[in-house]
Structure formats: C-alpha cells, structure tokens
PDB file of C-alpha atoms in Angstrom:
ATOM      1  CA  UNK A   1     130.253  62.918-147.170  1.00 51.00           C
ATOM      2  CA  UNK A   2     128.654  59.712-148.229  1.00 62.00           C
ATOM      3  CA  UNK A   3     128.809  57.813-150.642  1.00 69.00           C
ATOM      4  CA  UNK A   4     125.245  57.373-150.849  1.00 70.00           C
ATOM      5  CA  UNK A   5     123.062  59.215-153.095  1.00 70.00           C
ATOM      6  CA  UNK A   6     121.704  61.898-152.274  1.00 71.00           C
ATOM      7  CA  UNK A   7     117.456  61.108-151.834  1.00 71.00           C
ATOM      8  CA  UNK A   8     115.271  63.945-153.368  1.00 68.00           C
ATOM      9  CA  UNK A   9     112.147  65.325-151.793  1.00 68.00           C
ATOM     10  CA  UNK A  10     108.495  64.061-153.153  1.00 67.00           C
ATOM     11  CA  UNK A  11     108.431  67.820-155.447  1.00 80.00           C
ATOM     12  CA  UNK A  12     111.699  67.694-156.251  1.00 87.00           C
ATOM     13  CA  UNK A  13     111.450  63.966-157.722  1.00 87.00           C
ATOM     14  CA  UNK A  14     108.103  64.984-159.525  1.00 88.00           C
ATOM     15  CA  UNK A  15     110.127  68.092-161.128  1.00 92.00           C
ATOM     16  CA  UNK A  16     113.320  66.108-162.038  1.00 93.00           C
ATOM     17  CA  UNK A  17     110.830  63.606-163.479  1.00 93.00           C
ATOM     18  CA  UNK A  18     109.012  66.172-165.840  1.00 95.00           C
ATOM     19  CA  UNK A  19     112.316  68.127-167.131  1.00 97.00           C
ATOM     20  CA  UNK A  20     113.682  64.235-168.220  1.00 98.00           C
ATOM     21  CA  UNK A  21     110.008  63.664-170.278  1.00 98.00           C
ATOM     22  CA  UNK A  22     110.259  67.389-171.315  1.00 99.00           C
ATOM     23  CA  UNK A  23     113.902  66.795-172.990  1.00 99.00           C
ATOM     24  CA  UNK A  24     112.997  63.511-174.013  1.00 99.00           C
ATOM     25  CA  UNK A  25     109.469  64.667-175.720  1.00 99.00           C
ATOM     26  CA  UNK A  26     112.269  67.333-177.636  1.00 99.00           C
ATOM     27  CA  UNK A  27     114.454  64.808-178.743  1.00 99.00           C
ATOM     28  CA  UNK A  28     111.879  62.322-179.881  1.00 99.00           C
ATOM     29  CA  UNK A  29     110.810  65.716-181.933  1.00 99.00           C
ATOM     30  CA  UNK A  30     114.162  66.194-182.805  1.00 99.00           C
ATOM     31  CA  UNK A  31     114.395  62.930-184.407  1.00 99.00           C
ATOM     32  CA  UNK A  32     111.050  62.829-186.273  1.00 99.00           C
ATOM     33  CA  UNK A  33     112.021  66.294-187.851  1.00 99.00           C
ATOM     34  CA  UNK A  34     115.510  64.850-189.071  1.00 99.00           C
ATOM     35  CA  UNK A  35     113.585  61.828-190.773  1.00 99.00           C
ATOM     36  CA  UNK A  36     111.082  64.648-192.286  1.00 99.00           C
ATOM     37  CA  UNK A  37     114.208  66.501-193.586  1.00 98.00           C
ATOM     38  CA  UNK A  38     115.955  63.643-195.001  1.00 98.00           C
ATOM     39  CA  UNK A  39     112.542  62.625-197.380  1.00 99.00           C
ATOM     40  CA  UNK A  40     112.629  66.367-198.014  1.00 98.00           C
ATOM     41  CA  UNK A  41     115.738  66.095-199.183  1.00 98.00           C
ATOM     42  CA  UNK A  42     115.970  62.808-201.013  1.00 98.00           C
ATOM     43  CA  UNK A  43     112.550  63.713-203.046  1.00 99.00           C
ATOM     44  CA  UNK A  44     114.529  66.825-203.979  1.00 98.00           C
ATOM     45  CA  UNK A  45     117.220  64.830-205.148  1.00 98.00           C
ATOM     46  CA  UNK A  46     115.133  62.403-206.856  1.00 98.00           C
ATOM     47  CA  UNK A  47     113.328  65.442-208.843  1.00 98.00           C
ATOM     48  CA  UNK A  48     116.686  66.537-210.457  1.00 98.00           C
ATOM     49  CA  UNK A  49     117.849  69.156-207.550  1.00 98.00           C
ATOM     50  CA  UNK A  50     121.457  69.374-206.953  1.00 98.00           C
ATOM     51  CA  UNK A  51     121.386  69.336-202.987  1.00 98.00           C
ATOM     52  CA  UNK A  52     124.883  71.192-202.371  1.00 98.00           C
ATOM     53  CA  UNK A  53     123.434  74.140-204.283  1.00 98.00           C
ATOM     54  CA  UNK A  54     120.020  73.624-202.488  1.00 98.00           C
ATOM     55  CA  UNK A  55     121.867  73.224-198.999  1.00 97.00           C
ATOM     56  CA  UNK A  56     123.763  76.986-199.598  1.00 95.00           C
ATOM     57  CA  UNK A  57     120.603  78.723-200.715  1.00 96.00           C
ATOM     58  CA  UNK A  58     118.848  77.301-198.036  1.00 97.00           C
ATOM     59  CA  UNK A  59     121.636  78.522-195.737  1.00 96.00           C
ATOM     60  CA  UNK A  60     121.425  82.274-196.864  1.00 96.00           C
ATOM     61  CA  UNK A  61     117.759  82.373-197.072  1.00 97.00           C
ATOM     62  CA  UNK A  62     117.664  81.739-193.334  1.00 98.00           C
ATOM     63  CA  UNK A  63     120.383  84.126-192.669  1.00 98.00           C
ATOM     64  CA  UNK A  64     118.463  86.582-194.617  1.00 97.00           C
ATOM     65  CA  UNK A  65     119.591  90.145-196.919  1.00 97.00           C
ATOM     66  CA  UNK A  66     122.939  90.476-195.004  1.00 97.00           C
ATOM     67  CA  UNK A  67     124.208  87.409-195.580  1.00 97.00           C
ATOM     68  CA  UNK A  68     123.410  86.874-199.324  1.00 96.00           C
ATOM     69  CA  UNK A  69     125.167  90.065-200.004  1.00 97.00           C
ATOM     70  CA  UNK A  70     128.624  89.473-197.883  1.00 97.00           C
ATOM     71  CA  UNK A  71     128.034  85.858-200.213  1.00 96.00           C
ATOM     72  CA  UNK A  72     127.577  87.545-203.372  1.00 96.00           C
ATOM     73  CA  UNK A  73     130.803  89.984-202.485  1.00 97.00           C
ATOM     74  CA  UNK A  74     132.726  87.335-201.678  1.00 97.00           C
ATOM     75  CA  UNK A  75     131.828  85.571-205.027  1.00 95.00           C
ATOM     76  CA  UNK A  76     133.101  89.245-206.753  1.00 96.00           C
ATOM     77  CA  UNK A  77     135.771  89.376-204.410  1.00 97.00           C
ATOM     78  CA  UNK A  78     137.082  85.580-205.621  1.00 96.00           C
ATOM     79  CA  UNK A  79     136.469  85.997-209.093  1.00 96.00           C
ATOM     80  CA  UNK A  80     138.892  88.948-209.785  1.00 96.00           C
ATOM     81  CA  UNK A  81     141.180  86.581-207.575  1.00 97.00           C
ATOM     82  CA  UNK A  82     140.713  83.754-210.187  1.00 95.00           C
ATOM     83  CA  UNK A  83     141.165  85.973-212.696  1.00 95.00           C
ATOM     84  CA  UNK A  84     144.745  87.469-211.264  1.00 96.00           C
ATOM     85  CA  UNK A  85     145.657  83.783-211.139  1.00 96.00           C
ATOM     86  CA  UNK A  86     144.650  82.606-214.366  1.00 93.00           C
ATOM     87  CA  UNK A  87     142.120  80.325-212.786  1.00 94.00           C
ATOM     88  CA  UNK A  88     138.675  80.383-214.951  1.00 94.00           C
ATOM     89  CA  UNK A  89     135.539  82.468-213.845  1.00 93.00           C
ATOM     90  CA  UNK A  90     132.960  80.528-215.941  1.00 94.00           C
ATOM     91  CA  UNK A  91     131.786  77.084-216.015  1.00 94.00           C
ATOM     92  CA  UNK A  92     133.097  76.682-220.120  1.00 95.00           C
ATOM     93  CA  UNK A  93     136.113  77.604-219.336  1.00 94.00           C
ATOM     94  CA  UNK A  94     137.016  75.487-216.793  1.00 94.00           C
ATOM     95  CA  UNK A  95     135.330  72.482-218.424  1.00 96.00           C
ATOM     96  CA  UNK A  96     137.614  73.251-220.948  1.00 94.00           C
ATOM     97  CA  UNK A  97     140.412  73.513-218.645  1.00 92.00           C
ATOM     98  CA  UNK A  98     139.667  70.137-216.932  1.00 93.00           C
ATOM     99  CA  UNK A  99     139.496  68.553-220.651  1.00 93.00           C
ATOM    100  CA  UNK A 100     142.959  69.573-221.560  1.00 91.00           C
ATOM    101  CA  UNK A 101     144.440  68.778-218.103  1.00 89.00           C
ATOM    102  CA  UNK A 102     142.711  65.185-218.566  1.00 90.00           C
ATOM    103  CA  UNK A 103     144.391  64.776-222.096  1.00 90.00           C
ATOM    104  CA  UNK A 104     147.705  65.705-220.829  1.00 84.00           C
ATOM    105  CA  UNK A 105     150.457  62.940-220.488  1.00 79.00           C
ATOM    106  CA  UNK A 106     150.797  61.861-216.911  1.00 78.00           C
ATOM    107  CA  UNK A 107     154.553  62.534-216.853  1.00 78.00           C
ATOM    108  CA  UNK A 108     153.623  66.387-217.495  1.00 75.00           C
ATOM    109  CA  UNK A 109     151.135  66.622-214.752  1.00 69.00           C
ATOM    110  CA  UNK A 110     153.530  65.807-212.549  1.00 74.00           C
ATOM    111  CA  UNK A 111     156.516  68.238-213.919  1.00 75.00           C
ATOM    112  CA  UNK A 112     153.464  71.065-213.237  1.00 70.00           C
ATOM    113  CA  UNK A 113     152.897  69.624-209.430  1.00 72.00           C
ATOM    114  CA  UNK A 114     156.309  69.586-208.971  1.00 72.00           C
ATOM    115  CA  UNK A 115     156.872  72.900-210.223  1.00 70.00           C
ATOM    116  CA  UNK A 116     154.051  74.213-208.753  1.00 67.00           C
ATOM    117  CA  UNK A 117     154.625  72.995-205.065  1.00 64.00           C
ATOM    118  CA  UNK A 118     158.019  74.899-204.172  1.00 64.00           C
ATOM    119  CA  UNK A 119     158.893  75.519-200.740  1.00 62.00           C
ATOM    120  CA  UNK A 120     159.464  79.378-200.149  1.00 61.00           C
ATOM    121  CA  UNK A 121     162.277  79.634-197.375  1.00 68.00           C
ATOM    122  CA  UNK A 122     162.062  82.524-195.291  1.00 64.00           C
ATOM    123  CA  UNK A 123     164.306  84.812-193.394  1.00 67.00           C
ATOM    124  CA  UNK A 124     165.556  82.571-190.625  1.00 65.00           C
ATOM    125  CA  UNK A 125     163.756  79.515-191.576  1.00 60.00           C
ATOM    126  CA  UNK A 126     159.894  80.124-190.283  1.00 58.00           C
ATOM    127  CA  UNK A 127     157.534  82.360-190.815  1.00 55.00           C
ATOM    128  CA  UNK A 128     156.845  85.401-188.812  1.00 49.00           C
TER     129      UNK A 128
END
C-alpha cells in the first residue's frame, strides 16, 4: 500500500464535492436557527418569562400527552415523598422554611449538617 492518496474518479469527486456543500448548507442552517432561538429566548426573558420553566414546558410539549403525564406522576409521586420527609410541598412553606434556616445561628447549621450527614456502615463494610 502507498502512502499516497488514494485519487477519486471525475463522478466520484463531483459526489464527494456535493455531500461536503450539502452538510455544510445544514450546518450553516444549523447555526442561523441557534441565533433565531437564542433572540427567541432572550425576548422571552426580557418580557418577564422565567426560561427554566419555559425550557421544561417546551420539553413536554414536544414529547407530547405521554410525557406530560409520566411528568405530572412523578410530581405526585415526589410530593408524598416530601411530605414523608418533612420537606415542604408548597412554595409558602418552603419560603418560610428558607427564612428560618437563614435566621438560624451559623454554629447550628452546622450541628444539623453534621448530624444529618452520618455514614451508615454496612454488613462487611460496602454495600451489596
């Protein structure tokens, strides 16, 4: 074999010359659309929308009736979690939560991490 390349055929230099300006016409499209997208999104922003929550009903619009029901089970599903936990389910109540955490002495907050972040040994020393 040589290490010369290999010298392509007049059609098969015309075809391997169209596919390149085919994938470069897509990525040149590629790259307009992600501009359009980012104005779509920064007018959004600029009009008061909060883009996370715009981003995840985007997302299960697109993924259509299946999706936003597995979503909205899993939001069920995590709230009686929260609730087994103590954690809160509504927005007041975990402002409220966040407020008293925020007034609490610093010295406290870390007694609760502390107490909170105990290594469980198990049966042999790792998990199964």
């Amino acid at each position: 074999m040589s290490d010369e390349p290999e010298i392509l055929g007049g059609n098969q230099s015309a075809d391997l010359n169209s596919r390149a300006d085919q994938i470069i016409a897509v990525m040149d499209e590629i790259d307009d659309a992600k501009v359009r997208l980012a104005d779509i999104k920064a007018n959004a922003k600029a009009s008061g929308y909060d883009l996370k929550a715009l981003s995840q009903v985007v997302k299960e619009k697109r993924k259509g009736a299946g999706f936003q029901a597995q979503q909205l089970e899993l939001e069920m599903v995590l709230d009686s979690y929260r609730k087994a936990v103590g954690n809160a389910t509504d927005l007041e109540k975990a402002q409220e939560r966040a407020r008293r955490e925020a007034s609490e002495d610093p010295d406290e907050k870390k007694a609760k991490r502390k107490k909170s972040s105990k290594v469980v040994q198990f049966p042999g020393g790792k998990p199964n």
